[in-house]
């Protein structure tokens, strides 16, 4: 029964959190050298099993490409390790002796890690590494459709960590995940931070939990081919990026915007790179497969090849087809080609002018991609700078593959499998998340500036007197005075009133 499965899952989660908390309390005493040794061992162990984990992920989820998932595992392990290995995360991390201020790092405690089905092993490795680097414990809730490969990755990380000296239980997981257990994990009293990667509902739940949370959601990424671009190179990059792991990275290009005066050349190059352009009837057939209900993506197409998706729509395409493209002029939830598709499918929009191109890009971003990423191909640095200033995104990839450029594989951005969308996307950060996001910093500051605190003035005293009513003052005078005969309160009131006028 589902009820019994929920109970088992919740109990497993509670046990894992308890063990992680106990382990994290021990881990607090570890030095920077001990922590760094553990992190290095885990990264190496995960990288050694990179291909095996990639095969498991494709087999279990039915999504993506083995070779590409291996690359993502390598980024999540070795690239991430290289980016954080010299970072100070224990004890005193910064000191300015001139200003007499010192910064000390301390961990959040126990983290709840939510893993998406699109990146089930690379995200697990990545989050485990940055948690270990910062002396946090972490408990994972894998996606039910990817639980075997995610748990396999986590076991590799935990075993390597323990062999390197980490306490048992520092990494935990739910092996039979349910929505009830995941929800309770995010609300558990001993969870101190949530690291959630997934759909809008999951991210919303993380931010509504009452816990500090890093939640990152979808990215409906436009790619603009500007008139000065090297069209041949740009198109090749776009096709390679869109077909990388069959579009399962959230930073993958989702819609093409091309200047009219270079469109014909671009279309020819797309065809040279295996793109299949749909006619109106084929487009209508594919629309029903992309989104059976307005605004809802069909999960059956996520991470699938162009040929397989065409087959689902009853469209016959060449066996070497790389991507499916259709002409589009509309953008909206009821326009299937304009939503995030997480698969090798593109709409192509024609920009009549530079301003029109910017308008199209913003409209596409407004449809589920606000704050995430934008891809641009241009040789005009002014255009690139204007886009960087004006576009509501957290990262702008120029003349590179957006999918893997955003995660740091082809750019100098911080290697990460969790990409913040900033306030544009309702996130607390716009960064590529890394170890530094999982520590708190306390500061010790010596006094360095002499100040003279002024004494209250007569005006302040008078102002305070005004705050009392005449009646109150009279009563205070009468209660404290030693009088020899009867006193008329009205006379006293008049005397006090006159006195206050003189003070003013």
Short mmCIF file of C-alpha atoms in Angstrom, two decimals:
data_model
loop_
_atom_site.label_atom_id
_atom_site.label_comp_id
_atom_site.label_asym_id
_atom_site.label_seq_id
_atom_site.Cartn_x
_atom_site.Cartn_y
_atom_site.Cartn_z
CA UNK A 1 0.00 0.00 0.00
CA UNK A 2 1.13 3.59 -0.70
CA UNK A 3 0.41 4.46 2.93
CA UNK A 4 2.86 1.82 4.10
CA UNK A 5 5.49 3.01 1.59
CA UNK A 6 5.09 6.58 2.86
CA UNK A 7 5.61 5.42 6.44
CA UNK A 8 8.72 3.43 5.52
CA UNK A 9 10.11 6.33 3.53
CA UNK A 10 9.47 8.84 6.31
CA UNK A 11 11.06 6.59 8.93
CA UNK A 12 14.11 6.04 6.73
CA UNK A 13 14.39 9.80 6.29
CA UNK A 14 14.17 10.45 10.03
CA UNK A 15 16.86 7.86 10.74
CA UNK A 16 19.14 9.39 8.09
CA UNK A 17 18.68 12.90 9.49
CA UNK A 18 19.45 11.72 13.02
CA UNK A 19 22.63 9.96 11.87
CA UNK A 20 23.68 12.97 9.80
CA UNK A 21 23.16 15.29 12.77
CA UNK A 22 25.27 13.11 15.06
CA UNK A 23 27.96 12.80 12.40
CA UNK A 24 27.95 16.53 11.71
CA UNK A 25 28.51 17.29 15.39
CA UNK A 26 31.66 15.15 15.24
CA UNK A 27 32.67 16.66 11.89
CA UNK A 28 32.69 20.13 13.48
CA UNK A 29 35.98 19.25 15.19
CA UNK A 30 37.77 18.46 11.91
CA UNK A 31 40.56 20.73 10.69
CA UNK A 32 40.81 22.27 7.24
CA UNK A 33 43.47 19.69 6.34
CA UNK A 34 41.24 16.78 7.38
CA UNK A 35 38.27 18.19 5.48
CA UNK A 36 40.33 18.79 2.33
CA UNK A 37 41.67 15.23 2.41
CA UNK A 38 38.12 13.86 2.58
CA UNK A 39 36.86 16.07 -0.25
CA UNK A 40 39.77 15.08 -2.50
CA UNK A 41 39.17 11.37 -1.92
CA UNK A 42 35.46 11.69 -2.66
CA UNK A 43 36.05 13.63 -5.88
CA UNK A 44 38.55 11.06 -7.10
CA UNK A 45 36.32 8.12 -6.19
CA UNK A 46 33.31 9.63 -7.98
CA UNK A 47 35.37 10.48 -11.06
CA UNK A 48 36.70 6.91 -11.20
CA UNK A 49 33.11 5.63 -11.47
CA UNK A 50 31.95 8.42 -13.76
CA UNK A 51 31.23 6.26 -16.82
CA UNK A 52 29.61 3.48 -14.81
CA UNK A 53 27.28 5.96 -13.12
CA UNK A 54 26.45 7.58 -16.48
CA UNK A 55 25.38 4.20 -17.88
CA UNK A 56 23.26 3.53 -14.82
CA UNK A 57 21.55 6.91 -15.14
CA UNK A 58 20.63 6.46 -18.80
CA UNK A 59 19.46 2.90 -18.21
CA UNK A 60 17.28 3.78 -15.24
CA UNK A 61 15.78 7.08 -16.44
CA UNK A 62 15.73 6.40 -20.17
CA UNK A 63 17.03 9.95 -20.66
CA UNK A 64 20.12 11.45 -22.20
CA UNK A 65 23.41 10.23 -23.61
CA UNK A 66 25.93 8.10 -21.68
CA UNK A 67 29.00 9.99 -22.91
CA UNK A 68 27.40 13.33 -22.04
CA UNK A 69 26.30 12.21 -18.59
CA UNK A 70 29.89 11.10 -18.00
CA UNK A 71 31.01 14.65 -18.84
CA UNK A 72 28.50 16.04 -16.35
CA UNK A 73 29.77 13.61 -13.70
CA UNK A 74 33.30 14.81 -14.40
CA UNK A 75 32.23 18.44 -13.98
CA UNK A 76 30.36 17.59 -10.78
CA UNK A 77 33.39 15.81 -9.33
CA UNK A 78 36.81 16.88 -10.66
CA UNK A 79 35.92 20.35 -11.97
CA UNK A 80 34.05 21.23 -8.81
CA UNK A 81 36.91 19.91 -6.68
CA UNK A 82 39.46 22.01 -8.57
CA UNK A 83 37.32 25.10 -8.03
CA UNK A 84 36.96 24.64 -4.25
CA UNK A 85 40.11 22.79 -3.18
CA UNK A 86 41.98 25.91 -2.01
CA UNK A 87 38.98 27.62 -0.46
CA UNK A 88 39.07 28.16 3.32
CA UNK A 89 35.93 26.84 4.96
CA UNK A 90 37.12 25.98 8.50
CA UNK A 91 37.93 28.37 11.35
CA UNK A 92 39.51 31.74 10.55
CA UNK A 93 39.07 32.31 6.82
CA UNK A 94 40.04 35.99 6.61
CA UNK A 95 41.76 38.54 8.82
CA UNK A 96 42.55 42.22 8.36
CA UNK A 97 45.03 43.21 11.09
CA UNK A 98 44.94 46.87 10.07
CA UNK A 99 41.18 47.18 10.45
CA UNK A 100 41.20 44.66 13.32
CA UNK A 101 38.44 42.50 11.90
CA UNK A 102 38.40 38.72 11.56
CA UNK A 103 36.04 36.31 9.78
CA UNK A 104 35.30 32.80 11.03
CA UNK A 105 33.42 30.17 9.02
CA UNK A 106 30.85 27.87 10.52
CA UNK A 107 28.48 25.40 8.80
CA UNK A 108 24.71 25.47 8.60
CA UNK A 109 24.40 21.99 10.10
CA UNK A 110 22.39 19.36 8.23
CA UNK A 111 21.30 20.05 4.65
CA UNK A 112 18.38 18.57 2.72
CA UNK A 113 19.52 17.83 -0.84
CA UNK A 114 16.88 17.34 -3.55
CA UNK A 115 18.11 15.64 -6.75
CA UNK A 116 16.42 16.04 -10.17
CA UNK A 117 15.83 13.16 -12.56
CA UNK A 118 17.64 15.01 -15.37
CA UNK A 119 21.00 15.10 -13.54
CA UNK A 120 20.65 12.27 -11.03
CA UNK A 121 24.31 11.37 -10.48
CA UNK A 122 26.20 14.60 -11.25
CA UNK A 123 23.98 16.65 -8.92
CA UNK A 124 24.35 14.07 -6.15
CA UNK A 125 28.16 14.12 -6.39
CA UNK A 126 28.29 17.91 -6.63
CA UNK A 127 26.07 18.54 -3.60
CA UNK A 128 27.87 15.90 -1.52
CA UNK A 129 31.24 17.53 -2.28
CA UNK A 130 30.25 21.09 -1.37
CA UNK A 131 28.53 19.86 1.81
CA UNK A 132 31.63 17.92 2.90
CA UNK A 133 33.89 20.87 2.09
CA UNK A 134 31.90 23.04 4.49
CA UNK A 135 31.55 20.52 7.37
CA UNK A 136 27.82 20.10 6.81
CA UNK A 137 25.93 16.84 6.98
CA UNK A 138 23.56 16.18 4.09
CA UNK A 139 20.52 13.95 3.54
CA UNK A 140 19.28 13.41 -0.01
CA UNK A 141 15.88 12.79 -1.51
CA UNK A 142 16.52 11.36 -4.99
CA UNK A 143 13.92 11.47 -7.74
CA UNK A 144 11.82 8.25 -7.66
CA UNK A 145 12.62 7.61 -11.35
CA UNK A 146 16.37 7.84 -10.71
CA UNK A 147 16.79 6.49 -7.20
CA UNK A 148 19.10 3.55 -8.04
CA UNK A 149 21.74 5.58 -9.86
CA UNK A 150 21.55 8.47 -7.38
CA UNK A 151 21.98 6.17 -4.39
CA UNK A 152 24.85 4.38 -6.16
CA UNK A 153 26.62 7.74 -6.59
CA UNK A 154 25.98 8.66 -2.97
CA UNK A 155 27.31 5.32 -1.69
CA UNK A 156 30.53 5.90 -3.61
CA UNK A 157 30.83 9.35 -2.03
CA UNK A 158 30.04 8.14 1.50
CA UNK A 159 32.38 5.13 1.34
CA UNK A 160 35.25 7.29 0.10
CA UNK A 161 34.54 9.93 2.75
CA UNK A 162 34.49 7.40 5.61
CA UNK A 163 37.67 5.72 4.35
CA UNK A 164 39.30 9.15 4.41
CA UNK A 165 38.23 9.68 8.01
CA UNK A 166 34.76 11.24 7.85
CA UNK A 167 32.18 10.11 10.43
CA UNK A 168 29.64 7.48 9.38
CA UNK A 169 26.28 8.94 8.37
CA UNK A 170 27.63 12.33 7.25
CA UNK A 171 25.92 11.63 3.90
CA UNK A 172 22.47 10.07 4.03
CA UNK A 173 19.60 9.37 1.66
CA UNK A 174 16.08 8.04 1.24
CA UNK A 175 16.28 4.82 -0.79
CA UNK A 176 12.48 4.67 -1.23
CA UNK A 177 11.61 8.33 -1.78
CA UNK A 178 8.02 9.53 -1.68
CA UNK A 179 6.54 13.01 -1.85
CA UNK A 180 5.45 12.71 1.78
CA UNK A 181 8.99 11.89 2.93
CA UNK A 182 10.53 14.66 0.82
CA UNK A 183 8.06 17.20 2.19
CA UNK A 184 8.74 16.12 5.78
CA UNK A 185 12.49 16.18 5.14
CA UNK A 186 12.28 19.86 4.17
CA UNK A 187 10.28 20.59 7.34
CA UNK A 188 12.31 18.40 9.73
CA UNK A 189 13.40 20.29 12.85
CA UNK A 190 17.02 19.14 12.43
CA UNK A 191 17.33 20.33 8.82
CA UNK A 192 19.09 23.69 8.72
CA UNK A 193 19.22 24.42 4.98
CA UNK A 194 17.55 23.16 1.80
CA UNK A 195 19.42 22.73 -1.47
CA UNK A 196 16.68 22.06 -4.04
CA UNK A 197 17.02 21.59 -7.78
CA UNK A 198 13.86 20.79 -9.70
CA UNK A 199 10.54 22.07 -11.01
CA UNK A 200 8.59 25.14 -9.90
CA UNK A 201 6.43 23.26 -7.40
CA UNK A 202 9.47 21.75 -5.68
CA UNK A 203 11.28 25.08 -5.49
CA UNK A 204 8.15 26.78 -4.16
CA UNK A 205 7.83 24.06 -1.51
CA UNK A 206 11.45 24.58 -0.47
CA UNK A 207 10.98 28.33 -0.04
CA UNK A 208 7.69 27.76 1.82
CA UNK A 209 9.24 25.35 4.32
CA UNK A 210 10.26 28.04 6.78
CA UNK A 211 13.91 26.97 6.39
CA UNK A 212 16.75 28.82 4.67
CA UNK A 213 16.72 27.48 1.11
CA UNK A 214 18.53 27.64 -2.19
CA UNK A 215 15.90 26.68 -4.74
CA UNK A 216 16.60 26.82 -8.45
CA UNK A 217 14.05 26.04 -11.10
CA UNK A 218 13.53 25.98 -14.86
CA UNK A 219 15.27 28.00 -17.55
CA UNK A 220 13.56 28.88 -20.84
CA UNK A 221 16.77 30.04 -22.50
CA UNK A 222 16.66 32.13 -25.71
CA UNK A 223 19.61 32.06 -28.08
CA UNK A 224 20.04 35.15 -30.23
CA UNK A 225 22.03 34.89 -33.47
CA UNK A 226 22.96 38.52 -34.10
CA UNK A 227 23.84 39.73 -37.59
CA UNK A 228 27.60 40.06 -36.86
CA UNK A 229 27.96 36.47 -35.62
CA UNK A 230 30.07 33.85 -37.34
CA UNK A 231 26.97 31.94 -38.46
CA UNK A 232 28.73 28.68 -39.27
CA UNK A 233 30.40 28.46 -35.86
CA UNK A 234 27.33 29.73 -34.02
CA UNK A 235 24.98 27.17 -35.51
CA UNK A 236 27.41 24.31 -34.90
CA UNK A 237 27.68 25.31 -31.23
CA UNK A 238 23.93 25.65 -30.85
CA UNK A 239 23.28 22.19 -32.30
CA UNK A 240 26.00 20.61 -30.16
CA UNK A 241 24.64 22.34 -27.07
CA UNK A 242 21.01 21.44 -27.79
CA UNK A 243 21.86 17.78 -28.38
CA UNK A 244 24.12 17.57 -25.32
CA UNK A 245 22.48 14.92 -23.15
CA UNK A 246 19.42 15.52 -25.34
CA UNK A 247 18.69 18.89 -23.75
CA UNK A 248 18.39 17.90 -20.08
CA UNK A 249 20.55 20.74 -18.67
CA UNK A 250 18.34 23.66 -17.61
CA UNK A 251 20.72 26.16 -19.24
CA UNK A 252 20.29 24.57 -22.68
CA UNK A 253 19.03 26.84 -25.47
CA UNK A 254 15.25 26.58 -25.87
CA UNK A 255 14.32 29.07 -28.61
CA UNK A 256 16.22 30.54 -31.55
CA UNK A 257 15.97 34.26 -32.28
CA UNK A 258 17.75 35.22 -35.50
CA UNK A 259 18.20 38.52 -37.34
CA UNK A 260 16.27 38.47 -40.62
CA UNK A 261 19.28 39.48 -42.73
CA UNK A 262 21.23 36.37 -41.66
CA UNK A 263 18.31 33.96 -41.29
CA UNK A 264 18.67 32.30 -44.68
CA UNK A 265 22.34 31.51 -44.00
CA UNK A 266 21.47 30.26 -40.51
CA UNK A 267 18.74 27.95 -41.79
CA UNK A 268 21.12 26.48 -44.34
CA UNK A 269 23.73 25.86 -41.64
CA UNK A 270 21.19 24.23 -39.34
CA UNK A 271 20.26 21.84 -42.14
CA UNK A 272 23.97 21.14 -42.72
CA UNK A 273 24.16 20.17 -39.03
CA UNK A 274 21.32 17.65 -39.21
CA UNK A 275 18.34 19.87 -38.31
CA UNK A 276 14.93 18.89 -39.67
CA UNK A 277 12.54 21.77 -40.41
CA UNK A 278 8.91 20.84 -39.85
CA UNK A 279 6.12 21.83 -42.23
CA UNK A 280 2.83 23.19 -40.82
CA UNK A 281 1.16 19.77 -40.58
CA UNK A 282 4.18 18.19 -38.89
CA UNK A 283 4.40 21.15 -36.54
CA UNK A 284 0.77 20.64 -35.49
CA UNK A 285 1.42 16.94 -34.88
CA UNK A 286 4.47 17.64 -32.73
CA UNK A 287 2.70 20.36 -30.72
CA UNK A 288 0.29 17.74 -29.36
CA UNK A 289 3.23 15.60 -28.26
CA UNK A 290 5.21 18.46 -26.69
CA UNK A 291 2.32 19.71 -24.57
CA UNK A 292 -0.89 17.65 -24.35
CA UNK A 293 -2.28 20.32 -21.97
CA UNK A 294 -1.56 24.09 -22.19
CA UNK A 295 1.65 24.98 -20.34
CA UNK A 296 2.38 21.38 -19.35
CA UNK A 297 5.41 19.60 -20.80
CA UNK A 298 5.02 15.97 -21.77
CA UNK A 299 7.65 14.11 -19.67
CA UNK A 300 7.86 11.40 -22.33
CA UNK A 301 9.94 13.68 -24.60
CA UNK A 302 12.43 14.88 -21.94
CA UNK A 303 15.97 13.75 -22.71
CA UNK A 304 14.96 11.85 -25.86
CA UNK A 305 16.54 12.01 -29.31
CA UNK A 306 15.01 14.03 -32.13
CA UNK A 307 14.34 10.84 -34.10
CA UNK A 308 12.48 9.22 -31.21
CA UNK A 309 10.39 12.34 -30.56
CA UNK A 310 9.49 12.59 -34.24
CA UNK A 311 8.41 8.94 -34.12
CA UNK A 312 6.15 9.69 -31.12
CA UNK A 313 4.48 12.37 -33.24
CA UNK A 314 4.14 10.10 -36.26
CA UNK A 315 6.68 12.08 -38.29
CA UNK A 316 9.24 10.33 -40.49
CA UNK A 317 12.66 12.01 -40.35
CA UNK A 318 16.15 10.94 -41.49
CA UNK A 319 17.93 8.69 -39.00
CA UNK A 320 20.75 11.23 -38.61
CA UNK A 321 18.41 14.06 -37.57
CA UNK A 322 19.88 16.04 -34.68
CA UNK A 323 17.19 18.58 -33.84
CA UNK A 324 13.62 19.44 -34.86
CA UNK A 325 12.86 23.07 -35.78
CA UNK A 326 9.60 24.86 -36.57
CA UNK A 327 8.87 28.44 -37.59
CA UNK A 328 7.10 30.31 -34.79
CA UNK A 329 5.70 33.80 -34.27
CA UNK A 330 3.78 33.43 -31.01
CA UNK A 331 4.95 33.07 -27.40
CA UNK A 332 2.73 31.83 -24.57
CA UNK A 333 1.70 28.91 -22.38
CA UNK A 334 -0.67 27.78 -25.11
CA UNK A 335 2.18 27.74 -27.67
CA UNK A 336 3.97 24.38 -27.13
CA UNK A 337 7.12 25.30 -29.06
CA UNK A 338 7.70 28.39 -26.89
CA UNK A 339 7.86 26.63 -23.48
CA UNK A 340 10.90 24.92 -21.95
CA UNK A 341 11.13 21.53 -23.67
CA UNK A 342 14.25 19.82 -22.21
CA UNK A 343 14.70 18.01 -25.52
CA UNK A 344 16.21 18.71 -28.99
CA UNK A 345 13.25 20.77 -30.25
CA UNK A 346 13.48 24.42 -31.32
CA UNK A 347 11.12 27.19 -32.41
CA UNK A 348 12.81 29.75 -34.63
CA UNK A 349 11.74 33.40 -34.35
CA UNK A 350 12.68 36.02 -36.92
CA UNK A 351 13.85 39.37 -35.50
CA UNK A 352 13.01 42.31 -37.76
CA UNK A 353 15.40 44.57 -35.84
CA UNK A 354 17.80 44.62 -32.93
CA UNK A 355 15.08 46.04 -30.66
CA UNK A 356 12.66 43.37 -31.82
CA UNK A 357 15.25 40.70 -30.97
CA UNK A 358 15.51 42.01 -27.41
CA UNK A 359 11.72 42.07 -27.08
CA UNK A 360 11.45 38.46 -28.25
CA UNK A 361 14.16 37.33 -25.83
CA UNK A 362 12.41 38.97 -22.86
CA UNK A 363 9.05 37.45 -23.81
CA UNK A 364 10.61 33.99 -23.99
CA UNK A 365 12.28 34.50 -20.61
CA UNK A 366 8.98 35.65 -19.13
CA UNK A 367 7.58 32.24 -20.02
CA UNK A 368 9.34 30.29 -17.28
CA UNK A 369 12.95 31.36 -17.70
CA UNK A 370 13.22 34.65 -15.83
CA UNK A 371 16.57 35.10 -14.13
CA UNK A 372 18.20 31.98 -15.51
CA UNK A 373 20.34 32.27 -18.65
CA UNK A 374 20.59 33.68 -22.14
CA UNK A 375 22.82 32.68 -25.05
CA UNK A 376 24.20 35.19 -27.53
CA UNK A 377 26.27 34.82 -30.70
CA UNK A 378 27.79 38.10 -31.88
CA UNK A 379 31.06 39.79 -32.81
CA UNK A 380 29.81 43.15 -31.56
CA UNK A 381 31.01 43.74 -28.00
CA UNK A 382 28.59 46.65 -27.64
CA UNK A 383 25.67 44.30 -28.29
CA UNK A 384 27.00 41.81 -25.74
CA UNK A 385 27.39 44.52 -23.10
CA UNK A 386 23.92 45.92 -23.74
CA UNK A 387 22.41 42.45 -23.39
CA UNK A 388 24.33 41.91 -20.15
CA UNK A 389 22.92 45.15 -18.74
CA UNK A 390 19.35 44.89 -20.03
CA UNK A 391 18.38 41.22 -19.99
CA UNK A 392 16.69 39.81 -16.84
CA UNK A 393 19.07 36.86 -16.51
CA UNK A 394 21.80 35.79 -14.09
CA UNK A 395 24.27 34.54 -16.70
CA UNK A 396 24.86 35.43 -20.32
CA UNK A 397 26.91 33.02 -22.45
CA UNK A 398 28.55 34.62 -25.49
CA UNK A 399 29.84 32.61 -28.46
CA UNK A 400 29.80 29.27 -26.64
CA UNK A 401 27.58 26.28 -25.85
CA UNK A 402 25.00 27.55 -23.38
CA UNK A 403 24.22 24.17 -21.80
CA UNK A 404 27.71 23.35 -20.58
CA UNK A 405 29.00 26.93 -20.65
CA UNK A 406 26.59 27.90 -17.87
CA UNK A 407 27.89 25.11 -15.60
CA UNK A 408 31.49 26.18 -16.17
CA UNK A 409 32.69 23.61 -18.71
CA UNK A 410 33.46 26.06 -21.55
CA UNK A 411 33.58 29.31 -19.55
CA UNK A 412 35.27 30.60 -16.42
CA UNK A 413 32.00 30.55 -14.48
CA UNK A 414 32.08 28.62 -11.20
CA UNK A 415 31.60 24.88 -11.96
CA UNK A 416 28.18 24.02 -10.56
CA UNK A 417 25.13 21.86 -11.12
CA UNK A 418 22.86 24.31 -9.29
CA UNK A 419 22.35 27.65 -11.03
CA UNK A 420 20.67 30.48 -9.13
CA UNK A 421 18.14 32.72 -10.88
CA UNK A 422 18.32 35.71 -8.54
CA UNK A 423 15.40 37.98 -7.72
CA UNK A 424 14.26 37.87 -11.36
CA UNK A 425 13.43 34.20 -10.83
CA UNK A 426 12.41 34.41 -7.18
CA UNK A 427 15.68 32.93 -5.91
CA UNK A 428 17.87 34.15 -3.04
CA UNK A 429 21.02 34.10 -5.21
CA UNK A 430 22.01 34.63 -8.84
CA UNK A 431 25.27 32.70 -8.42
CA UNK A 432 26.41 29.32 -9.63
CA UNK A 433 26.12 27.67 -6.22
CA UNK A 434 29.29 26.34 -4.61
CA UNK A 435 30.88 25.68 -1.22
CA UNK A 436 30.88 29.32 -0.15
CA UNK A 437 27.07 29.30 -0.18
CA UNK A 438 27.00 26.57 2.47
CA UNK A 439 28.87 28.40 5.22
CA UNK A 440 27.91 31.17 7.57
CA UNK A 441 30.49 33.78 8.55
CA UNK A 442 30.80 35.31 11.99
CA UNK A 443 32.93 38.43 12.44
CA UNK A 444 35.04 39.65 15.31
CA UNK A 445 35.73 43.39 15.28
CA UNK A 446 37.87 45.46 17.68
CA UNK A 447 36.96 49.05 18.37
CA UNK A 448 38.97 51.32 16.08
CA UNK A 449 37.07 54.65 16.18
CA UNK A 450 36.73 57.07 19.10
CA UNK A 451 33.36 58.77 19.43
CA UNK A 452 31.96 61.33 21.86
CA UNK A 453 28.42 60.59 22.96
CA UNK A 454 26.61 63.94 23.54
CA UNK A 455 24.71 64.57 26.79
CA UNK A 456 20.99 65.39 26.70
CA UNK A 457 20.31 69.12 26.19
CA UNK A 458 17.83 71.40 28.07
CA UNK A 459 15.55 71.18 25.08
CA UNK A 460 15.47 67.40 25.50
CA UNK A 461 14.47 67.86 29.16
CA UNK A 462 11.78 70.35 28.20
CA UNK A 463 10.52 68.01 25.51
CA UNK A 464 10.23 65.28 28.09
CA UNK A 465 8.28 67.68 30.37
CA UNK A 466 5.85 68.28 27.51
CA UNK A 467 5.11 64.60 27.37
CA UNK A 468 3.38 64.88 30.77
CA UNK A 469 -0.05 66.49 31.17
CA UNK A 470 -0.47 69.50 33.46
CA UNK A 471 -2.68 67.39 35.71
CA UNK A 472 0.06 64.77 36.11
CA UNK A 473 2.64 67.42 37.06
CA UNK A 474 0.29 69.01 39.58
CA UNK A 475 -0.44 65.68 41.17
CA UNK A 476 3.30 64.94 41.43
CA UNK A 477 3.93 68.36 43.06
CA UNK A 478 1.08 67.93 45.53
CA UNK A 479 2.18 64.42 46.47
CA UNK A 480 5.75 65.52 47.18
CA UNK A 481 5.06 68.95 48.79
CA UNK A 482 4.76 69.61 52.56
CA UNK A 483 1.91 72.08 52.90
CA UNK A 484 0.66 73.95 56.00
CA UNK A 485 -2.87 74.70 54.82
CA UNK A 486 -5.51 74.03 52.15
CA UNK A 487 -4.30 74.35 48.52
CA UNK A 488 -6.40 75.12 45.46
CA UNK A 489 -5.33 72.73 42.65
CA UNK A 490 -6.50 75.27 40.04
CA UNK A 491 -4.03 77.81 41.34
CA UNK A 492 -1.21 75.26 41.19
CA UNK A 493 -2.20 74.32 37.62
CA UNK A 494 -2.04 77.94 36.51
CA UNK A 495 1.37 78.35 38.14
CA UNK A 496 2.75 75.21 36.42
CA UNK A 497 1.29 76.27 33.09
CA UNK A 498 2.93 79.65 33.33
CA UNK A 499 6.24 78.04 34.28
CA UNK A 500 6.21 75.74 31.26
CA UNK A 501 5.53 78.68 28.95
CA UNK A 502 8.62 80.39 30.26
CA UNK A 503 10.72 77.21 29.73
CA UNK A 504 9.61 77.04 26.09
#
